[in-house]
XYZ file of C-alpha atoms in Angstrom:
442
model
C 135.452 78.669 63.365
C 134.751 77.324 59.696
C 133.414 73.892 59.571
C 134.228 73.525 56.014
C 137.886 72.014 56.018
C 137.775 68.401 55.633
C 139.479 67.814 59.174
C 136.930 70.446 60.767
C 134.529 67.494 61.927
C 137.396 64.991 63.078
C 136.319 65.049 66.725
C 132.688 64.186 65.827
C 133.981 61.370 63.252
C 136.238 60.067 66.132
C 133.113 60.072 68.541
C 130.555 58.369 66.445
C 132.866 55.762 64.484
C 135.740 54.849 66.808
C 139.431 55.485 66.344
C 140.423 56.987 62.733
C 142.933 55.141 61.110
C 145.262 56.198 58.197
C 147.850 54.622 55.835
C 150.801 56.569 54.554
C 150.074 55.177 50.969
C 151.116 56.934 47.819
C 151.620 55.773 44.246
C 153.157 57.573 41.094
C 150.333 56.446 38.982
C 147.183 58.535 39.149
C 144.878 55.723 38.449
C 146.683 53.246 40.919
C 146.463 56.353 43.422
C 142.797 56.809 42.822
C 142.270 53.029 43.082
C 143.835 53.413 46.680
C 141.991 56.021 47.740
C 138.829 54.200 46.819
C 139.849 51.437 48.586
C 140.461 53.134 51.950
C 137.125 54.948 51.383
C 135.670 51.153 51.352
C 137.778 49.575 54.239
C 135.776 48.373 57.374
C 137.358 51.056 59.212
C 136.916 54.810 60.159
C 139.461 56.239 57.741
C 141.476 59.228 56.721
C 143.070 59.033 53.321
C 146.540 59.694 52.375
C 148.367 61.157 49.215
C 152.047 60.383 50.260
C 154.576 61.923 48.046
C 157.462 60.838 46.322
C 161.134 61.551 47.426
C 162.085 63.523 44.510
C 159.407 65.964 44.838
C 160.121 66.012 48.592
C 163.905 67.532 47.493
C 162.374 69.642 44.645
C 164.093 67.089 41.993
C 161.220 67.515 39.269
C 163.639 66.819 36.393
C 164.019 63.065 37.849
C 160.278 62.903 38.488
C 159.823 63.796 34.827
C 162.406 60.975 33.993
C 160.606 58.645 35.787
C 157.202 59.342 34.740
C 158.496 59.574 30.936
C 160.339 55.925 31.297
C 157.435 54.362 33.280
C 159.613 53.841 36.485
C 157.269 53.788 39.258
C 158.075 56.391 42.118
C 157.859 55.890 45.886
C 154.865 58.309 45.900
C 152.490 60.540 44.223
C 154.161 63.477 42.373
C 151.673 66.078 43.402
C 153.886 69.170 41.843
C 154.342 67.449 38.470
C 151.052 65.950 38.053
C 149.562 69.249 38.472
C 146.113 70.266 39.907
C 143.989 68.987 36.932
C 145.375 65.424 37.205
C 145.094 65.635 41.211
C 141.503 66.778 40.843
C 140.618 63.865 38.537
C 142.317 61.367 40.970
C 140.255 62.882 43.784
C 136.922 63.370 42.086
C 134.083 62.178 44.371
C 136.651 60.601 47.016
C 137.133 63.609 49.621
C 133.831 64.288 51.722
C 132.519 64.413 55.519
C 133.462 60.555 56.115
C 136.766 60.562 54.332
C 139.184 63.234 54.898
C 142.403 63.578 52.557
C 145.579 64.397 53.625
C 148.929 65.212 51.856
C 152.213 63.666 53.632
C 155.491 64.704 51.832
C 158.550 65.243 54.069
C 159.969 68.549 52.469
C 161.966 70.648 54.453
C 161.157 73.343 51.776
C 157.354 72.732 51.071
C 156.468 75.973 49.302
C 155.723 74.378 45.984
C 153.834 71.500 47.473
C 151.621 73.726 49.530
C 150.991 75.704 46.377
C 150.039 72.568 44.456
C 147.896 71.015 47.006
C 145.610 74.165 47.324
C 145.295 74.375 43.697
C 144.173 70.781 43.929
C 141.367 71.611 46.264
C 142.991 70.020 49.401
C 143.388 71.388 52.874
C 145.426 69.224 54.968
C 149.095 68.445 54.922
C 151.703 67.783 57.612
C 155.110 68.776 58.680
C 157.394 71.398 60.387
C 160.117 73.444 60.273
C 162.148 71.192 62.595
C 160.549 67.977 61.888
C 160.801 67.868 58.174
C 164.151 69.540 58.234
C 166.659 67.684 60.718
C 166.080 64.269 60.037
C 165.803 64.248 56.484
C 168.566 66.360 54.699
C 171.205 69.148 54.576
C 168.679 72.057 54.255
C 169.809 74.767 56.732
C 167.407 75.114 59.492
C 167.205 78.904 59.045
C 166.063 78.054 55.363
C 163.494 75.636 56.560
C 161.989 77.649 59.074
C 161.631 80.694 56.346
C 160.106 78.355 53.881
C 157.625 76.769 56.489
C 156.396 80.451 57.811
C 155.995 81.385 54.050
C 153.921 78.071 53.428
C 151.984 78.285 56.622
C 151.008 81.888 55.661
C 149.918 80.769 52.183
C 148.089 77.688 53.545
C 146.089 80.117 55.864
C 144.877 82.056 53.158
C 142.316 79.389 52.898
C 140.668 80.781 55.900
C 139.653 83.766 53.819
C 137.831 81.708 51.511
C 135.892 79.753 54.015
C 138.047 76.880 54.338
C 139.874 75.541 57.403
C 143.202 74.100 56.551
C 144.579 71.796 58.623
C 148.476 71.144 59.364
C 149.785 68.272 61.701
C 153.288 68.634 63.285
C 155.713 65.637 62.869
C 157.616 66.781 65.847
C 156.434 63.680 67.650
C 158.518 61.214 65.403
C 161.617 62.778 65.411
C 164.328 60.241 63.897
C 161.525 57.707 64.377
C 163.522 56.235 67.472
C 165.880 56.529 70.482
C 164.738 60.195 71.313
C 163.133 60.064 74.710
C 159.779 61.431 75.013
C 160.044 64.850 76.626
C 162.076 66.320 73.453
C 159.175 64.686 71.088
C 156.621 66.466 73.010
C 158.433 69.829 73.308
C 159.184 69.814 69.603
C 155.555 69.049 68.402
C 153.985 71.444 70.570
C 156.520 74.465 69.595
C 156.023 73.553 66.030
C 151.976 73.956 66.304
C 152.550 76.884 68.417
C 154.921 77.949 65.186
C 151.630 77.094 62.962
C 149.541 79.361 64.928
C 151.901 82.258 64.882
C 151.562 82.067 61.107
C 147.917 82.078 60.858
C 146.478 78.345 61.112
C 143.990 77.342 63.575
C 143.572 73.769 63.191
C 146.588 71.805 64.208
C 147.352 68.129 65.354
C 150.157 67.331 67.653
C 151.932 63.796 67.129
C 153.438 61.204 69.040
C 155.404 58.144 67.784
C 154.945 54.731 69.833
C 158.196 53.886 71.484
C 159.676 51.178 73.406
C 157.486 50.658 76.708
C 153.701 51.073 76.655
C 153.713 52.534 80.293
C 156.239 55.220 79.152
C 153.986 55.881 75.980
C 151.072 56.070 78.080
C 152.723 58.739 80.474
C 153.999 60.596 77.054
C 150.604 60.949 75.648
C 149.059 62.164 78.900
C 151.784 65.028 79.440
C 151.561 65.998 75.612
C 147.771 66.551 75.950
C 148.389 68.607 78.921
C 150.970 70.592 77.645
C 148.741 71.229 74.416
C 146.201 72.431 76.692
C 148.373 74.648 78.544
C 150.063 76.497 75.651
C 148.070 76.240 72.545
C 145.717 79.450 72.146
C 141.801 78.892 72.804
C 141.095 79.795 69.458
C 142.509 76.531 68.005
C 140.985 73.110 67.099
C 143.704 70.495 67.876
C 143.696 66.892 68.331
C 146.618 64.184 69.077
C 147.686 61.905 66.051
C 149.370 58.653 67.235
C 152.004 56.819 65.292
C 152.766 53.213 65.056
C 156.300 52.802 65.596
C 158.453 54.350 63.437
C 161.596 52.747 63.572
C 163.061 49.187 62.214
C 160.101 46.944 62.291
C 159.573 43.293 62.924
C 160.193 41.032 59.943
C 157.619 38.539 60.613
C 154.173 39.298 60.013
C 152.787 38.360 63.541
C 155.491 40.313 65.139
C 154.240 43.054 62.742
C 150.609 42.790 63.751
C 151.642 42.730 67.340
C 153.014 46.148 67.337
C 149.960 47.508 65.141
C 147.846 45.786 67.784
C 149.622 47.759 70.765
C 149.633 50.797 68.855
C 145.795 50.789 68.485
C 145.255 49.875 72.127
C 147.680 52.748 73.063
C 145.722 55.141 70.967
C 142.339 54.050 72.562
C 143.682 54.285 76.109
C 145.200 57.579 75.600
C 142.077 59.210 73.639
C 144.042 59.701 70.388
C 141.944 60.861 67.577
C 143.890 59.158 64.661
C 146.520 56.476 64.214
C 149.106 56.448 61.521
C 149.099 52.672 60.497
C 152.040 50.593 59.178
C 151.850 47.065 57.400
C 153.752 43.789 57.972
C 155.245 44.813 54.609
C 157.353 47.598 56.058
C 160.402 45.740 56.684
C 160.570 44.516 53.131
C 159.327 46.873 50.576
C 156.045 49.411 49.911
C 153.091 48.056 50.901
C 150.358 47.174 48.196
C 146.957 48.763 48.302
C 145.566 45.390 49.463
C 148.248 45.213 52.363
C 147.174 49.044 53.367
C 143.789 48.076 53.732
C 144.425 45.007 55.652
C 146.342 46.812 58.236
C 143.842 49.617 58.590
C 141.255 47.042 59.062
C 143.438 45.058 61.481
C 144.238 48.301 63.586
C 140.438 49.088 63.751
C 139.470 45.569 65.082
C 142.006 45.896 67.494
C 140.681 49.524 68.615
C 137.383 48.329 68.461
C 138.376 45.416 70.909
C 139.994 47.403 72.960
C 136.999 50.013 73.062
C 134.451 47.298 74.055
C 136.717 45.697 76.894
C 137.080 48.982 78.459
C 139.513 47.794 80.718
C 140.353 50.453 83.369
C 144.235 51.257 83.545
C 145.744 52.703 86.621
C 147.162 56.498 85.879
C 150.584 56.100 84.453
C 153.438 56.750 86.838
C 154.658 60.228 86.876
C 158.230 60.062 85.753
C 158.941 63.591 85.126
C 158.161 63.666 81.107
C 155.592 66.435 81.605
C 158.164 68.559 83.606
C 161.220 67.825 81.288
C 158.722 68.621 78.215
C 157.550 71.946 79.761
C 160.936 72.947 80.942
C 161.989 72.731 77.364
C 159.156 74.534 75.902
C 159.613 77.266 78.399
C 163.351 77.652 77.531
C 162.603 77.945 73.987
C 159.763 80.361 73.963
C 161.969 82.715 76.365
C 164.477 83.079 73.638
C 162.593 85.151 71.442
C 159.126 86.331 70.793
C 159.047 84.839 67.342
C 158.810 81.130 67.768
C 160.898 80.378 64.481
C 163.648 82.631 65.700
C 163.428 80.828 69.064
C 163.734 77.398 67.320
C 166.874 78.741 65.573
C 168.433 79.729 68.784
C 167.601 76.903 70.651
C 169.211 74.599 68.279
C 172.527 77.083 67.926
C 172.525 77.024 71.939
C 171.829 73.185 72.302
C 168.493 73.743 74.096
C 167.122 71.553 71.702
C 169.297 68.780 70.557
C 168.246 65.481 68.643
C 169.927 62.169 69.351
C 171.920 60.661 66.719
C 170.954 63.118 64.092
C 173.769 64.278 61.997
C 172.045 67.487 60.513
C 174.824 70.464 60.893
C 172.522 72.876 62.774
C 172.015 70.140 65.253
C 174.548 70.028 68.180
C 174.756 66.489 68.401
C 175.783 66.303 71.943
C 172.543 64.403 73.345
C 172.073 60.445 73.397
C 169.494 58.189 74.193
C 169.289 54.330 75.260
C 166.793 51.809 76.296
C 167.213 50.609 79.951
C 166.895 47.382 81.400
C 162.823 47.603 81.637
C 162.485 48.686 78.140
C 161.953 52.533 78.922
C 163.638 55.269 76.413
C 166.202 57.431 78.427
C 168.407 59.913 78.363
C 172.382 58.724 78.265
C 173.505 62.520 77.942
C 171.155 65.680 77.654
C 174.232 68.000 76.461
C 173.284 71.440 77.089
C 169.508 70.850 77.107
C 168.179 72.520 80.349
C 166.683 69.025 81.658
C 169.448 67.408 83.687
C 168.362 65.119 86.191
C 164.295 65.730 85.723
C 163.648 62.238 84.156
C 167.155 60.722 85.161
C 168.765 58.036 83.521
C 172.048 60.198 82.497
C 175.238 58.335 82.882
C 178.995 58.622 82.735
C 179.569 56.398 79.828
C 178.832 57.097 76.246
C 176.498 54.819 74.344
C 178.967 52.630 72.099
C 177.854 51.404 68.573
C 177.076 47.956 69.287
C 174.487 49.151 72.022
C 173.204 51.635 69.530
C 172.710 48.944 67.086
C 171.227 46.795 69.775
C 168.824 49.535 70.570
C 167.569 50.104 66.885
C 166.548 46.759 66.642
C 164.945 46.428 69.975
C 161.435 46.452 69.042
C 161.776 44.100 66.011
C 163.374 41.517 68.046
C 161.122 42.006 71.084
C 157.804 41.487 68.796
C 159.219 38.758 66.549
C 160.167 36.979 69.730
C 156.613 37.359 71.379
C 155.366 36.243 67.982
C 157.387 33.040 68.147
C 156.174 32.292 71.642
C 152.448 32.729 71.194
C 149.403 32.467 68.722
C 148.545 36.037 69.403
C 145.774 35.146 71.989
C 146.666 37.416 74.564
C 146.742 41.048 74.818
C 149.668 42.904 74.110
C 149.973 44.126 77.457
C 150.014 40.358 78.635
C 152.902 39.582 75.973
C 154.682 42.568 76.743
C 154.875 41.650 80.686
C 156.222 38.395 79.760
C 159.160 39.350 77.887
C 162.280 40.615 79.597
C 165.481 42.347 78.536
C 167.370 39.110 79.053
C 164.981 37.659 76.691
C 165.927 40.171 73.912
C 169.732 39.969 74.461
C 169.615 36.345 73.887
C 167.301 36.518 70.987
């Protein structure tokens, strides 16, 4: 396998420098974007840099991008397609290298233009997927998104003919950010990486987003690693990337830092290669360069402390997450030899069903809830072939008040923990001292 792709040496970098931490940073002004990349390179951490694209580019609304740039109105990300390869190469000049890979993050269900633009700009790493960048984000039909991602993967894989190993990360472990039990997250990210492989890619990463219960997350990441080992072909270089909680974030600075520290410790305990970092500003606005760097350094310090402590943990309890995820993957793959067609049929039959997702191609019969211990469980599995594997299904539906309370569970929990302490204990100790009753009263 070629070693010239920017993500090709990631495992060695993780081994020698510690957990790799990565922001989701993006700015529309090229000078500011370059300043952000330079700041990430200079951070006291082992970093991966990011060009996060704006939401207009995500949906191919290039006219609105042009108007904003002409009028001097900042966008919420970097407009890669509109700026073009000459500007982007200038932004990147001298920055990417063996110790600073750069990845494009974008959120587009139809990424043809984005893939073409990043390749022309000299970039070779991005993320997304036909399901994970379609269902949560818009109205593009799943069939259209799947076809676009197939074309884009093949176009991206052509870099291999030039001696460059492109890298594609599945966003499947982050569906909707919250309220989706782990088995489905694992299944979708594994299926998307198989889709990438089928269309020519040989360097991939599988995602998992930190959820509501640390022991459940440990079991989930172990299950993800097990399924990746079983299903991903041997000719593929892969690793696991963990996301700091993607749902409603704590509103206090200390509460947000507790979530981030817990994510870093989870990444270390589960052997993740990268951690996608969030900042305390997430609950209020787009973070500055300085706030991104501060969060990167905080996460790196927490990870380093966890590495030094080396506290052994008992293997996570087997509650059936791996079995559930495997059942979903196998049920989907049995539908059609082409993974893209299998995904389309799986959603049509309800074999895959994302809770609370309003996309027209999603059955919408599955529901998740948070139980009394803080674990994310299935209230209803709809037509998915996993009934009874992890348990938790119940007769009554999830009402609006219960759902709203669950959506703010992590926010309230960590803001309460921050108020109760001076942040001197480990995240595990803090977690153990908070009960469901505490949160109902908060």
